C-alpha cells in the first residue's frame, strides 16, 4: 500500500481500527503496535508458548534448543525513552531464542545528533536487522515508522515497547499472562473484579491492559484515581460499548476488600505540563500492610513497575504480591511473541 499520510500526527489521527489494518501480513501479526491486535485466542496461544518456553529454560538442553530457533535473526532495540524492564526483558528474550541484538538508547550518540531524522534512522536499522523493538515518547510514532517502512520494500517487524501515554501492548500481554497464571486454579481471568489504581489518565500500561481485559466475559473494573487523573474518555466509551461494568471512585479503601486483582501504578509526572501532579495527595492510593490486610486471601497485587511509594516494600513478602513474578513473566511472553512473529513456535514440539 502506498503511503499517502505525510506526518505521523496525520497518521495517528485515524482510528485504531483503521491503523491496525497495516500491521498484519498474510493473516499474521507483522508489527506489534496496539493491544487491540490481540484476541483472546491469540493471547491464549501466546500464553501456551510462553509456558512452554519457561519450562524449557529449566533444562540445559531446553536452553540450547531455544537458542537454535532464531539464531539466524537479529533485533535492534531503539529506546529513546528511559526503560529498565522492557528493554532488559526484550534483550533477555532475544538472547533466549538466539537472536543477536544491537541498541541505540541515547540518540545523542547516534547520527540523530548530526541532524538525521528518526525516519531515516529507523530505515537504517531495517537494513541491518530483522526486527526493531522501539520505545518513543510520541504517541503513535512507532506505528508511523511501521507504516513508512512497509512502503520501502524492506519492511521488518516493529514491536512497540511503549509509545508515550498511549500504548504498551507487550506490558499488557505480560499483565494478562500473569493474571492467567495466577487465576488458573481459580476460574481463570473472567468473572472477576479488577481495580486499577493511581494515575490512570497518563499510564499507558493501564490503558493497554484494560483494553485486553475488556474482551473477557463478566469482568468488573474499578478505576480508583484522583478525579483529575481518571481514565480517558475514549477508553471509558470503549468499555461501555463492550458492556463492561465500570465504577470510578477516589476512595481506595472502600473497594479494596472486594477485589480479585489490584493493579497499582505510580504518578506519571514526567508528563506534567505545569506541575499538575503537585496538588495530588497520592498517599491515598498506596498499599501498606494495614490496608492489604483487608484484601481477599485469593486476590493478587500487580504493578507494571517502577514503583515509588505506592506499594510499601513490606508488602513484597505477602503471597498475593505478584509484581516481581509479573516482570519475570515479561521475558517468557516476549520470547513467545518473537517465536510467534517469526513463525517458528511450532518447532517447540520438536523438543
Ligand atoms: N513496566 C515498564 O515498562 O518498565 P520500564 O519503564 O522499566 O521498561
PDB file of C-alpha atoms in Angstrom, residues 25 29 67 118 130 174 212 217 221 248-249 284 290 317 328:
ATOM      1  CA  UNK A  25       0.822  -9.803   6.760  1.00  0.00           C
ATOM      2  CA  UNK A  29       0.881 -10.208  13.095  1.00  0.00           C
ATOM      3  CA  UNK A  67      18.749 -20.655  21.235  1.00  0.00           C
ATOM      4  CA  UNK A 118      14.281   9.351  13.150  1.00  0.00           C
ATOM      5  CA  UNK A 130      15.326  -8.345  11.055  1.00  0.00           C
ATOM      6  CA  UNK A 174       2.615  -9.843  30.373  1.00  0.00           C
ATOM      7  CA  UNK A 212      -7.145  -6.535  26.585  1.00  0.00           C
ATOM      8  CA  UNK A 217     -16.697 -12.116  29.937  1.00  0.00           C
ATOM      9  CA  UNK A 221     -13.457  -2.879  36.547  1.00  0.00           C
ATOM     10  CA  UNK A 248     -14.967   5.235  39.059  1.00  0.00           C
ATOM     11  CA  UNK A 249     -14.015   6.313  42.573  1.00  0.00           C
ATOM     12  CA  UNK A 284      -4.476   7.859  49.367  1.00  0.00           C
ATOM     13  CA  UNK A 290      -2.542  -2.250  57.024  1.00  0.00           C
ATOM     14  CA  UNK A 317       6.675 -10.678  51.139  1.00  0.00           C
ATOM     15  CA  UNK A 328       9.803 -12.247  35.105  1.00  0.00           C
TER      16      UNK A 328
END
